[in-house]
XYZ file of C-alpha atoms in Angstrom:
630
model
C 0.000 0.000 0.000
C 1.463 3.567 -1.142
C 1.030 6.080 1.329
C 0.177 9.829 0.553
C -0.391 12.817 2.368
C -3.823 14.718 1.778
C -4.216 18.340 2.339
C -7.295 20.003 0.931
C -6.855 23.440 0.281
C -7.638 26.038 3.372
C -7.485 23.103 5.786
C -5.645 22.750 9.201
C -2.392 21.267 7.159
C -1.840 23.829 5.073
C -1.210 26.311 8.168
C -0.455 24.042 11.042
C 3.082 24.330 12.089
C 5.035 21.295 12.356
C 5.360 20.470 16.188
C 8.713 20.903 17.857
C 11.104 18.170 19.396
C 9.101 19.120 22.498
C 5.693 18.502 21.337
C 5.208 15.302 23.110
C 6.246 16.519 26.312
C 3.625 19.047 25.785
C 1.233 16.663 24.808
C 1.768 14.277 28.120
C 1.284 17.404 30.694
C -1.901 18.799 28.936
C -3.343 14.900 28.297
C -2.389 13.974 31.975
C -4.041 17.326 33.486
C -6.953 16.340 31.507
C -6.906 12.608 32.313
C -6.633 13.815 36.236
C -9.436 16.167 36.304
C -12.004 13.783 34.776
C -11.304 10.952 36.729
C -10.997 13.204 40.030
C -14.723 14.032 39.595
C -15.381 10.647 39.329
C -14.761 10.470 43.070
C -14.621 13.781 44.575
C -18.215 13.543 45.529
C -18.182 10.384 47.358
C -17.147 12.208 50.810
C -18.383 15.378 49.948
C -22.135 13.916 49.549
C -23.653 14.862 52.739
C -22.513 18.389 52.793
C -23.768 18.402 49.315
C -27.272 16.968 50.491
C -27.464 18.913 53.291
C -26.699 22.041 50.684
C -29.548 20.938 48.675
C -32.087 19.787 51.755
C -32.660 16.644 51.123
C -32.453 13.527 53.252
C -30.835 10.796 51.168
C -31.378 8.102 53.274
C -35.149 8.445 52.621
C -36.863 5.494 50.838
C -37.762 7.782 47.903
C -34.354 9.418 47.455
C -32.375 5.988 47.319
C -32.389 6.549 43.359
C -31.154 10.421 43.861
C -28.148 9.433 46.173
C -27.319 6.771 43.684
C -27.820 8.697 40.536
C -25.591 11.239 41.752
C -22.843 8.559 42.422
C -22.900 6.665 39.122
C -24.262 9.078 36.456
C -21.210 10.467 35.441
C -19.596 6.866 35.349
C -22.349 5.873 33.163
C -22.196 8.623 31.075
C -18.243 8.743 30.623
C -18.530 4.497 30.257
C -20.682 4.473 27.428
C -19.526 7.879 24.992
C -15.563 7.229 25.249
C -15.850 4.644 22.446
C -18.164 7.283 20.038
C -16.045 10.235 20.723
C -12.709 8.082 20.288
C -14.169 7.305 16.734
C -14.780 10.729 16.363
C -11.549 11.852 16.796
C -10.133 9.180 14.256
C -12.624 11.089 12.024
C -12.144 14.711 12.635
C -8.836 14.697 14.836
C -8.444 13.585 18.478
C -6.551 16.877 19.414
C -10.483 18.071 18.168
C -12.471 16.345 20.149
C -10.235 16.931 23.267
C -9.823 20.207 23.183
C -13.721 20.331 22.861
C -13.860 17.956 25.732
C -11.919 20.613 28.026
C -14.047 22.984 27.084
C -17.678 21.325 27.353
C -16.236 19.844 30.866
C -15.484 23.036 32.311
C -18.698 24.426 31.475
C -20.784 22.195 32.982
C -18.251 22.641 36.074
C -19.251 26.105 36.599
C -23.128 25.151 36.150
C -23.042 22.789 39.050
C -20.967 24.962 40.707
C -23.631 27.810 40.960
C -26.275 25.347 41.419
C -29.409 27.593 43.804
C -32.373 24.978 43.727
C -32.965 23.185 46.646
C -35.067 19.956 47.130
C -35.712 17.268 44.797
C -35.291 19.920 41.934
C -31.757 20.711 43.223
C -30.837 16.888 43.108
C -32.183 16.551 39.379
C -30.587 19.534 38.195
C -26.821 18.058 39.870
C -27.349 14.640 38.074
C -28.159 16.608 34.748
C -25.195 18.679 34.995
C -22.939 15.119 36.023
C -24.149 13.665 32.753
C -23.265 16.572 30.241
C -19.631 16.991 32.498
C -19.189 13.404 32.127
C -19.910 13.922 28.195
C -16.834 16.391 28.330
C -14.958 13.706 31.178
C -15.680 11.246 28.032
C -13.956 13.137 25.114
C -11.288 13.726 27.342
C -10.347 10.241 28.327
C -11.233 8.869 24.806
C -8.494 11.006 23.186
C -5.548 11.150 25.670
C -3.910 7.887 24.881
C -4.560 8.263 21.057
C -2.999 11.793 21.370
C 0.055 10.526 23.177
C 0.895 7.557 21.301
C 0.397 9.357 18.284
C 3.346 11.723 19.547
C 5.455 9.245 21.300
C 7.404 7.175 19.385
C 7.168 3.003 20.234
C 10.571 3.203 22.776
C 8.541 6.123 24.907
C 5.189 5.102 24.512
C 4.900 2.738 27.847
C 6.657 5.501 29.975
C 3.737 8.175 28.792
C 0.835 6.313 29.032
C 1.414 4.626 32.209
C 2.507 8.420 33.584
C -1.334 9.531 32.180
C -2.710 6.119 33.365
C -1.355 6.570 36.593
C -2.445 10.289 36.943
C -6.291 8.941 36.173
C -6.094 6.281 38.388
C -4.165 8.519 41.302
C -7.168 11.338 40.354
C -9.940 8.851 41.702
C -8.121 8.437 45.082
C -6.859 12.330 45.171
C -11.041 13.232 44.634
C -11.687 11.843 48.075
C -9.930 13.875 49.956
C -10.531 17.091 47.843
C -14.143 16.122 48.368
C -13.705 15.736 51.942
C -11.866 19.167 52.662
C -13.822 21.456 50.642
C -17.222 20.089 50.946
C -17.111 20.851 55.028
C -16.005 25.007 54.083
C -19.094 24.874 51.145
C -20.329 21.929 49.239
C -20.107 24.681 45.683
C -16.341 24.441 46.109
C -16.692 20.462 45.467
C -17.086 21.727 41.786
C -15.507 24.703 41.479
C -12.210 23.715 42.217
C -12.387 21.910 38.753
C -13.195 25.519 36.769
C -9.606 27.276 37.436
C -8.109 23.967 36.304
C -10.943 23.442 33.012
C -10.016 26.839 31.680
C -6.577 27.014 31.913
C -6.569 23.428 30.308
C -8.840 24.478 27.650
C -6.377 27.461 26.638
C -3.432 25.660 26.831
C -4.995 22.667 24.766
C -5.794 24.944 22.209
C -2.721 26.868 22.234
C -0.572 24.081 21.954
C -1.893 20.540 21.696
C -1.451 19.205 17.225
C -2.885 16.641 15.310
C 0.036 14.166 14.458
C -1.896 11.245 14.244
C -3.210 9.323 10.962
C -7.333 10.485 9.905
C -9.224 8.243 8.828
C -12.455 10.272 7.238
C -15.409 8.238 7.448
C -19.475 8.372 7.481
C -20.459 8.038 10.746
C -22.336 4.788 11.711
C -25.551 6.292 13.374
C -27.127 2.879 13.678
C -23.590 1.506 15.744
C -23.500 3.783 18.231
C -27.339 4.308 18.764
C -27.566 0.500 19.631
C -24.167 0.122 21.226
C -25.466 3.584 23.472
C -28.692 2.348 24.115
C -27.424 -1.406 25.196
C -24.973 0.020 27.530
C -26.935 2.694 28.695
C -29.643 -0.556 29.687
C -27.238 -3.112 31.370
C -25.351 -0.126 33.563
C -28.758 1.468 34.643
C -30.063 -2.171 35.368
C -26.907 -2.660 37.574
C -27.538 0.626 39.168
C -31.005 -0.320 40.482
C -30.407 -4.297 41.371
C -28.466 -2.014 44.288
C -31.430 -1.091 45.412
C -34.105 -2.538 47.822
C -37.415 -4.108 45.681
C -40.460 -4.715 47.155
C -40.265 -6.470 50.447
C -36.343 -7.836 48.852
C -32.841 -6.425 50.277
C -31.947 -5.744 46.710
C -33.639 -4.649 43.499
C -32.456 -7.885 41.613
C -35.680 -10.051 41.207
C -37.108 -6.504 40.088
C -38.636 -7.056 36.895
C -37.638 -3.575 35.481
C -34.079 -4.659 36.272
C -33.876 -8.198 34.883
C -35.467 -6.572 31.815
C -32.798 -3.504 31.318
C -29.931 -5.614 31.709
C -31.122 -8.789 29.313
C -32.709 -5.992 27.095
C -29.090 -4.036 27.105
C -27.205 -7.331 26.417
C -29.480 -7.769 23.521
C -28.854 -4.540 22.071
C -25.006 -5.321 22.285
C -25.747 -8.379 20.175
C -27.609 -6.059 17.445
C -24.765 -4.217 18.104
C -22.297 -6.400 16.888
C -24.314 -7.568 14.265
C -24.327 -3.540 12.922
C -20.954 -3.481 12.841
C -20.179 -6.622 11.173
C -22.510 -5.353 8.114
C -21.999 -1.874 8.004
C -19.289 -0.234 5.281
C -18.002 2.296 7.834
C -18.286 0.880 11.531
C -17.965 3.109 14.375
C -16.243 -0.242 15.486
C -13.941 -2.726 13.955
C -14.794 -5.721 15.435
C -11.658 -7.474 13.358
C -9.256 -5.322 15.954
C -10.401 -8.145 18.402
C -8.027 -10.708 16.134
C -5.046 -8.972 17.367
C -4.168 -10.838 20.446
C -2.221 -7.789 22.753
C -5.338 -5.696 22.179
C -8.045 -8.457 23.283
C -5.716 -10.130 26.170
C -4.603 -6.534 27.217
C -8.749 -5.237 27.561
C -9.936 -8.963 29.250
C -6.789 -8.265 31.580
C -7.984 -4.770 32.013
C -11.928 -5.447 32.550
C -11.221 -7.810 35.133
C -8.921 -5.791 37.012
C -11.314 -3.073 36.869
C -13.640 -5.611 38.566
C -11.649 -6.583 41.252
C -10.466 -2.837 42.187
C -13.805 -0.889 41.364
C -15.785 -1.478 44.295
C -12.926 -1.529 46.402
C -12.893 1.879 47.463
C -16.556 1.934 48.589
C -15.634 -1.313 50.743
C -12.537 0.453 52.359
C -14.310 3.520 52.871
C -17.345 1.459 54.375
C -14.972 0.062 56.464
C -13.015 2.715 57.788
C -16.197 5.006 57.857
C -18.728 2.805 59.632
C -16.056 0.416 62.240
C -12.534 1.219 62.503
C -12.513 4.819 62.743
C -15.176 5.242 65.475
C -13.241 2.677 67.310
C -10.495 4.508 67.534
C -12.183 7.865 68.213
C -13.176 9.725 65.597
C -16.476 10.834 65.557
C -19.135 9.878 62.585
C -19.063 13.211 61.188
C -15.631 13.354 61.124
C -14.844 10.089 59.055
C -15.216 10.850 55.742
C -12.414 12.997 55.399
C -10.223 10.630 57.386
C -10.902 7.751 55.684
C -9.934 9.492 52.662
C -6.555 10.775 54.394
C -5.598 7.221 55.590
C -5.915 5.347 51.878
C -3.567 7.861 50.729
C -0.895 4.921 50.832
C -2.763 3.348 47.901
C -2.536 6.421 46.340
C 1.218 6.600 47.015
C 1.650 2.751 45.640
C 0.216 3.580 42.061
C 2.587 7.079 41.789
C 5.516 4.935 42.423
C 4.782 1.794 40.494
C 3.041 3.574 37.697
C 5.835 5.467 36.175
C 8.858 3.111 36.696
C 6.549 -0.410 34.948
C 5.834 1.869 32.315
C 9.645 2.885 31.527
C 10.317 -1.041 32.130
C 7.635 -2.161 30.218
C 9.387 0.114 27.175
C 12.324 -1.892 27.371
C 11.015 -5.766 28.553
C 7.232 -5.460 27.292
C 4.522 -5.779 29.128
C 3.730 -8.891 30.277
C 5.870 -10.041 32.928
C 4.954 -6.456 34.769
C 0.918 -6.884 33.804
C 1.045 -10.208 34.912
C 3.103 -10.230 37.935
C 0.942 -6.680 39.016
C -2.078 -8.928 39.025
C -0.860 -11.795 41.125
C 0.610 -9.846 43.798
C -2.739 -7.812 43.672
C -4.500 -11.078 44.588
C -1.795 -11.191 47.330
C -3.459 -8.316 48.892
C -7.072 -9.139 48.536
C -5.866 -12.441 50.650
C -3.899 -9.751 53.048
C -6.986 -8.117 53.729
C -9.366 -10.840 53.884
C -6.996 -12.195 56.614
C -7.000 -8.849 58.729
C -9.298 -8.428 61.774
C -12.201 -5.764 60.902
C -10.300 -3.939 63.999
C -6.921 -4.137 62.076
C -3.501 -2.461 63.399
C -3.168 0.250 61.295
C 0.513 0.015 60.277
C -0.282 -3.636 58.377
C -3.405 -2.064 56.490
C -1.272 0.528 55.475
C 1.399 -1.737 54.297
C -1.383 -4.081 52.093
C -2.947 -0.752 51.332
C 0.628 0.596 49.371
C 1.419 -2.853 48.010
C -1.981 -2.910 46.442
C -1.682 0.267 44.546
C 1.944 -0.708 43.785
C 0.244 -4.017 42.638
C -2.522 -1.859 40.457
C 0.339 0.447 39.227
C 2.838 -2.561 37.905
C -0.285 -3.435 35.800
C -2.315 -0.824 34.322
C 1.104 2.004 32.473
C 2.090 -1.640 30.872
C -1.134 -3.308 29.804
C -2.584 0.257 28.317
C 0.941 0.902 27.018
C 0.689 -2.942 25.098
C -2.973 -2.102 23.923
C -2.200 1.026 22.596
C 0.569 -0.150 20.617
C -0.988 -2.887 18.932
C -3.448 -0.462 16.930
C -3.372 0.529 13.626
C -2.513 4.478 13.784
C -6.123 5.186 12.341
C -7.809 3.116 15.050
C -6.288 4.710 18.016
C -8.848 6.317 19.363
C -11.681 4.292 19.039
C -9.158 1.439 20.323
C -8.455 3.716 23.269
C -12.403 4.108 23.987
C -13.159 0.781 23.705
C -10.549 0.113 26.309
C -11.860 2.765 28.683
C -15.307 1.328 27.890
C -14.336 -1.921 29.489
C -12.487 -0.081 32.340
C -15.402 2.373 33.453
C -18.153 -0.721 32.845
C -16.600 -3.088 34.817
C -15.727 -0.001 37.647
C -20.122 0.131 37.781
C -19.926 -3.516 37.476
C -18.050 -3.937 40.408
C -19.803 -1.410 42.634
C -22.911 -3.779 41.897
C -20.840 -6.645 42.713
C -19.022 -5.819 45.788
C -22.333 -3.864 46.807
C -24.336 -7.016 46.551
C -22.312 -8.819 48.198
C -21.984 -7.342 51.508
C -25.266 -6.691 51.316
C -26.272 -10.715 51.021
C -23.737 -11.032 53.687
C -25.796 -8.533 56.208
C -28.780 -9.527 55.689
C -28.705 -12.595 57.299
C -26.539 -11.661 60.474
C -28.257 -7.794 60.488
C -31.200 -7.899 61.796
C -30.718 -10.320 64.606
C -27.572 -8.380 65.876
C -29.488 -5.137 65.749
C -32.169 -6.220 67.644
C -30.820 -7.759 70.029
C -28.674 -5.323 70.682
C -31.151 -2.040 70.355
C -33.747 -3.876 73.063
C -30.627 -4.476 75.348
C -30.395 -0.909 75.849
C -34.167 -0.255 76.033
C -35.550 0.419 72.724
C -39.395 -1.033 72.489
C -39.481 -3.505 70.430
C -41.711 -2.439 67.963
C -38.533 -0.085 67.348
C -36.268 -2.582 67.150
C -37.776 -4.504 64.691
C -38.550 -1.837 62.414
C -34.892 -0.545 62.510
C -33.747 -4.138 62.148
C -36.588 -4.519 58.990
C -34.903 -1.396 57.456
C -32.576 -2.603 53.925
C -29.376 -3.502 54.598
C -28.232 -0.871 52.017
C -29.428 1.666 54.183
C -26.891 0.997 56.964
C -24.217 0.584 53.565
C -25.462 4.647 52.683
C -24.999 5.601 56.181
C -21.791 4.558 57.104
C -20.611 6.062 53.138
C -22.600 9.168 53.748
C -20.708 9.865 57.297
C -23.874 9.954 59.272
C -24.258 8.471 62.805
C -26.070 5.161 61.638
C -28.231 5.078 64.804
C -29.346 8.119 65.230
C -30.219 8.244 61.453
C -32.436 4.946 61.636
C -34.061 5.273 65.323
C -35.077 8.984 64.896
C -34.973 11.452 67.616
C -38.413 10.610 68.822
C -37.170 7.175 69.966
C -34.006 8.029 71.382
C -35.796 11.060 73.446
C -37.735 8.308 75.062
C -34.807 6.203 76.243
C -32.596 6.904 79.470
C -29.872 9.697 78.469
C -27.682 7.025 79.379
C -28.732 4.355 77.096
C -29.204 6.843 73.688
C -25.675 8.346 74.551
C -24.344 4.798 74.444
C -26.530 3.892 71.410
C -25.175 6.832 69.154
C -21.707 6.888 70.334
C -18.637 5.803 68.676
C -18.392 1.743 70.178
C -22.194 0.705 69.822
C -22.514 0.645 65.969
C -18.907 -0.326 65.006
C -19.325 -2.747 67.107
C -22.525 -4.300 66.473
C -21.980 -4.694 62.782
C -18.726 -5.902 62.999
C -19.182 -9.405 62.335
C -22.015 -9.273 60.032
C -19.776 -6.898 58.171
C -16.955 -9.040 58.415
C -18.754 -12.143 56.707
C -19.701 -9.671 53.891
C -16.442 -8.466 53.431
C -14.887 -11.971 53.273
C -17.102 -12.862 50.210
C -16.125 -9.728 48.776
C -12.535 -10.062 48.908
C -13.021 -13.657 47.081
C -14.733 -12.337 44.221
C -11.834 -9.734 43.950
C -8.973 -12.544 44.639
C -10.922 -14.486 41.432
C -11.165 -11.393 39.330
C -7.349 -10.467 39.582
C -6.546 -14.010 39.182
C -7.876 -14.421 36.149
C -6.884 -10.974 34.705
C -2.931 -12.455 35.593
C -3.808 -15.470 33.701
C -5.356 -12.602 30.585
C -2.309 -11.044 30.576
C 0.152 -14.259 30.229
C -1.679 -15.305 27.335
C -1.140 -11.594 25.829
C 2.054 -12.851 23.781
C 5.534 -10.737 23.724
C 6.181 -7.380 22.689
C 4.231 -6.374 19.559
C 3.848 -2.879 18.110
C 1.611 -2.577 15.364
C 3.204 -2.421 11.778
C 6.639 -2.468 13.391
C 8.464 -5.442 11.565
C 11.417 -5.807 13.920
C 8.905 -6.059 16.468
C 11.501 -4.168 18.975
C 12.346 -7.198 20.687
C 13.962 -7.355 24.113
C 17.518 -9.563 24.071
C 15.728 -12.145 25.911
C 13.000 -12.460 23.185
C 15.233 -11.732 20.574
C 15.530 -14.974 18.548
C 12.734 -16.578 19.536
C 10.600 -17.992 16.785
C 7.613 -15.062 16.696
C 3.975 -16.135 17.334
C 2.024 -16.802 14.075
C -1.010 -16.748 15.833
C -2.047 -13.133 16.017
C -2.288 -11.276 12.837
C -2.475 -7.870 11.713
C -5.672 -6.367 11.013
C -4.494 -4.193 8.116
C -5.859 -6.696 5.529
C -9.081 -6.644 7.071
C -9.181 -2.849 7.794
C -8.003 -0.829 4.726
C -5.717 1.535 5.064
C -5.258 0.750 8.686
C -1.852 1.566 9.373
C 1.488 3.757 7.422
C 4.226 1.558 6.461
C 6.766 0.439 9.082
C 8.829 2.614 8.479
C 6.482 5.913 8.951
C 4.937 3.782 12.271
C 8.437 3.132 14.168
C 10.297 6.855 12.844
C 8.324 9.070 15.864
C 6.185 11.617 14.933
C 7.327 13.325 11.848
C 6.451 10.777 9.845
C 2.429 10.950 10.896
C 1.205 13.741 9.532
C -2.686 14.779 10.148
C -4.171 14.233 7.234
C -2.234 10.831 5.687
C -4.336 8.951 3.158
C -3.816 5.533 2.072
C -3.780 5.230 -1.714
C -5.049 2.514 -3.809
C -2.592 -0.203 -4.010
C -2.160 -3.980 -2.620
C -2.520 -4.305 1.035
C 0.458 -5.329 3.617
C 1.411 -8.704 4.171
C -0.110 -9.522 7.543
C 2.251 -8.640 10.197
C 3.071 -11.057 13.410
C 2.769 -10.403 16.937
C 6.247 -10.388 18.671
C 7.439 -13.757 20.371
C-alpha cells in the first residue's frame, strides 16, 4: 500500500506548524491534566455527599431518594462508560486533538453550572445529576483522546513511559477526589465543583494553544445505527446494575425486580444487534476485526477484570473505615469521611511509584511479565486483607494498602501501554475508547458486585444483631424490629454518607424516650462499630473472594497476551531475551481486514514526523499480515 499525504486546500495542514522536538512533552502534561481532572470528579463527591445533600435539603437516606443518592454517584460513570468509544471514533474522524480540546471545554462548562447550582429539594438533586451527565460527556472526550494523542506523539521506545505516567495520573485522580471532596465540601459543598473551573479553563487554553494533530485520519461516514444500539445497550445493562443495588419490594436488593432483569437482558441484547451492525456496516464506528489482534483483546480482558476486582474496592474500604474502625479509635461519625480518605492515601502513594517506573520497564522488557506479575501480587493483597481483623492495626493495612496500589500500578502504564501499541494508527482512538469502555463498565460492574455482596452477607446476620442489641439498651421492640426490617443498604449509605447510623435509623423521637444514658451509648462511637462488625466481616470476606478471582484471572489474561508487539513495526523491537525466539504466528495484523489501517513500518516506528494529520492511504495492494512479537 502507497502512502500519501492529503491536504485540501484552506485546511488545518496547510497552516499548522510542524510540532517541535518538544511537542510530546507538551502533549503528556496537557493529556495527563486532563486525564486527572475527569477521573478526580469521578470520586470527589463520594465524601463530599452529605454536605452536598445537606446544601440541597434533602435527606438521602429516605426510601424515595435511594435513586437520587445513587444517581448522583454513578451518572457520570455511566455517562463517561458508554460515549468514550463514540467520541474516540470521532476523533479518528475529525482529529483527536479536536475532540479533546472540545472535551476541556464542554467539561469546564458544565463545572461552573453545578458549581452555581441555587435549587434546593428534589429539583436541586435533578438539576446536579443533569449537569454530572453533560460533564461526564466532556470527562468522556477527554479520556477517549488522551492515549490516542500521546501515542500518536510518542514514538514506540517512549510510549509505555507516557501512558502509564497519564494512566497513573487517572487512576491517582480517583483516590486524590476523596480527599478534595472531603476538605472542601465541610467550608461549602459549591467548592466540590468549582475547584475543577480554574483547572478546566486554563486546560482548555493551553490545549488549544498548543496541543497538534500528528496522528493518521481516517475520514469516514459516521455509523448512526452503531452507536445508537451500542449507546442504548450500555446505557440498559449499567442502569439495570444501578437499580439491582437497590431494595425491591419487600427484597434487600432490586435484583428479582422485573424492570431490572429486563434492562440488563434488554441491554445485552442490544449489544448483540450491536455487533451484528458493525459486522454489516461499510463504515463501523467499530472494527470488530481489531479483536483478532491478540495484545489488544488479552490486554482489555486483563484490564476489565482488574477493573472488577479494584472498582468497588474503594466503597468497601471507605465502608470500612467510615462505619467500624474509625469510630473505634475515636473519631467521631461526622468526622470520618475525610479521614478515611486521608488514611488510603498509601494506595494512592503505591500507584505514583509503580506507575511510572513499569511503564519505563515495560518500554524496554514489554509488558507482560509487569501486567502479569501486578495482578498476582494484587490477589496477594485481597488475601492480606481478607486475613486482617475488621479492627486491624493500622501500620499492616497501610502496608497491604501501598502494596496494592503498587500491585494496580505494575499493571495498568504496561497493559494500556501494550494495547495502545498494537493499533493501527487510524484506530487509536476508538481502540483507546473501547478500552476505557471496558475499564469504566466493569468499575459500575463492580460497585454492583461488591455492593451485593456485603449486602447478602448482612442480611442474614443484620437484623438479629441489631435487635438484640437495640432492646438491650431499652428500645421497644416495635422499634427494634422496624430498625432491624430497614434494607441492609441503608446501613451501607450511612456509614458512606458519614452519618451516625443510629441516630439516622431510630429517629430522635425514639431516642428522646430512652434513658440519656442508654441513647448516649446507642449513638456513640463503640455501639454501631461494634454491632456490625461481624455481620460486616462475613460480607467483606465474600467480597474479597470475588476480587482474589477477578485479579486471578486478569494475571492469567495477561500471560496469554504474547511478547512485545507494536503494530506495523516489523522488527517487532524485541527485548535480548525475546530476541531470537521464533515469533507467534497466531495473532495477525488487522491491516488486511481494515483498509488503510496503518502507514508503512517505516512511517509507524520513525516518531512523529512521519504521521502527519491528514495521511491517506492510496489505492494499491494491502500489507502482508504482520506477526505479533514472540
Amino acid at each position: 500500500m502507497r502512502w500519501t499525504v492529503a491536504k485540501p486546500a484552506g485546511s488545518e495542514a496547510d497552516t499548522d506548524p510542524e510540532p517541535g522536538p518538544h511537542y510530546k512533552w507538551i502533549a503528556l502534561s496537557n493529556t495527563t491534566l486532563g486525564v486527572l481532572i475527569a477521573t478526580i470528579n469521578m470520586s470527589i463527591l463520594l465524601i463530599a455527599l452529605p454536605d452536598i445533600f445537606r446544601g440541597i435539603g434533602v435527606d438521602p437516606l429516605q426510601p424515595g431518594n435511594t435513586s437520587l443518592l445513587l444517581w448522583l454517584i454513578m451518572s457520570y460513570l455511566v455517562v463517561t462508560a458508554v460515549l468514550v468509544v463514540s467520541f474516540g471514533r470521532l476523533g479518528d474522524m475529525y482529529g483527536r486533538v479536536r475532540m479533546y480540546n472540545l472535551g476541556f471545554a464542554v467539561f469546564t462548562v458544565f463545572s461552573v453550572l453545578l458549581s452555581v447550582t441555587w435549587l434546593h429539594g428534589t429539583a436541586g438533586a435533578l438539576w446536579l445529576i443533569g449537569m454530572r451527565v453533560l460533564q461526564g460527556v466532556g470527562g468522556a472526550m477527554l479520556m477517549a483522546n488522551s492515549n490516542a494523542i500521546l501515542t500518536d506523539a510518542f514514538p514506540t521506545h517512549q510510549r509505555g513511559l507516557a501512558l502509564g505516567l497519564n494512566q497513573v495520573a487517572g487512576i491517582a485522580g480517583s483516590f486524590i477526589g476523596l480527599i478534595l471532596g472531603g476538605l472542601l465540601g465541610p467550608v461549602d459543598w459549591h467548592l466540590v465543583f468549582l475547584v475543577s473551573v480554574p483547572i478546566g479553563l486554563f486546560g482548555t487554553v493551553w490545549a488549544y494553544l498548543k496541543l497538534r494533530d500528528t496522528g493518521i485520519r481516517a475520514p469516514a461516514r459516521l455509523d448512526w445505527w452503531g452507536n445508537l444500539t451500542f449507546a442504548i445497550g450500555l446505557i440498559a445493562v449499567l442502569s439495570g446494575i444501578t437499580y439491582g443495588i437497590q431494595p425491591y419490594g419487600g427484597h434487600t436488593m432490586g435484583w428479582s425486580n422485573p424492570w431490572v432483569i429486563t434492562a440488563i437482558a434488554g441491554g445485552l441484547a442490544m449489544l448483540a444487534v450491536f455487533c451484528v451492525v458493525e459486522t454489516r456496516v461499510a463504515e463501523p464506528m467499530f472494527h470488530l476485526a481489531l479483536f483478532r489482534i491478540r495484545a489488544f483483546t488479552a490486554g482489555n480482558v486483563a484490564s476489565l477484570l482488574a477493573s472488577l476486582g479494584r472498582g468497588g474496592l474503594m466503597f468497601i474500604l471507605i465502608i470500612w473505615l467510615q462505619g467500624i474502625w474509625l469510630p473505634r479509635h475515636g473519631y467521631s461519625f461526622e468526622q470520618t469521611p475525610l479521614w478515611a480518605g486521608i488514611y488510603m492515601l498509601p494506595l494512592t502513594i503505591g500507584f505514583l511509584i509503580a506507575g511510572p517506573f513499569s511503564g519505563w520497564a515495560s518500554d524496554r522488557f514489554g509488558a507482560r511479565t509487569f501486567a502479569t506479575g501486578g495482578m498476582l501480587l494484587a490477589a496477594g493483597t485481597f488475601v492480606a486483607l481478607k486475613e486482617l481483623p475488621v479492627d486491624f492495626g493500622y501500620p499492616m493495612f497501610a502496608l497491604i494498602l501501598l502494596l496494592n496500589g503498587l500491585a494496580m500500578g505494575l499493571f495498568a502504564s504496561p497493559n494500556r501501554a501494550a494495547v495502545m501499541n498494537s493499533l493501527p494508527p487510524d484506530q487509536r482512538g476508538v481502540g483507546a475508547g473501547i478500552s476505557t469502555t471496558f475499564q469504566n463498565s466493569a468499575t459500575v460492574l463492580s460497585i454492583g458486585v461488591f455492593f451485593s455482596l456485603m449486602i447478602a452477607g448482612l442480611a442474614g446476620a443484620l437484623p438479629g444483631a441489631l435487635t438484640h442489641g437495640l432492646t438491650a439498651q431499652g428500645v421497644p421492640a416495635a422499634d427494634a424490629a422496624r430498625v432491624a426490617a430497614l434494607p441492609p443498604v441503608g446501613v451501607l449509605f450511612a456509614s458512606l454518607l458519614g452519618y451516625n447510623p443510629v441516630q439516622t435509623l431510630l429517629g430522635p423521637h425514639v431516642l428522646a424516650q430512652l434513658p440519656a444514658g442508654h441513647a448516649d451509648y446507642l449513638t456513640g462511637r463503640a455501639f454501631f462499630p461494634a454491632l456490625i462488625s461481624q455481620p460486616f466481616a462475613d460480607g467483606l470476606s465474600v467480597a474479597f473472594d470475588f476480587a482474589i478471582a477477578a485479579c486471578l484471572v486478569a494475571a492469567v489474561a495477561s500471560l496469554l497476551r504474547g511478547g512485545r508487539y507494536v503494530h506495523g513495526d516489523r522488527s517487532q523491537a524485541a527485548t535480548p531475551a525475546e530476541a531470537g525466539r521464533q515469533r507467534d504466528p497466531s495473532a495477525s495484523s488487522v491491516s488486511s481486514v481494515l483498509p488503510g489501517s496503518a502507514p508503512p513500518p517505516s512511517a509507524q516506528s520513525s516518531g512523529q514526523s512521519s504521521q502527519r494529520p491528514y495521511a491517506r492511504p492510496s489505492p494499491g495492494p494491502p500489507p502482508p499480515p504482520s506477526s505479533e512479537g514472540p
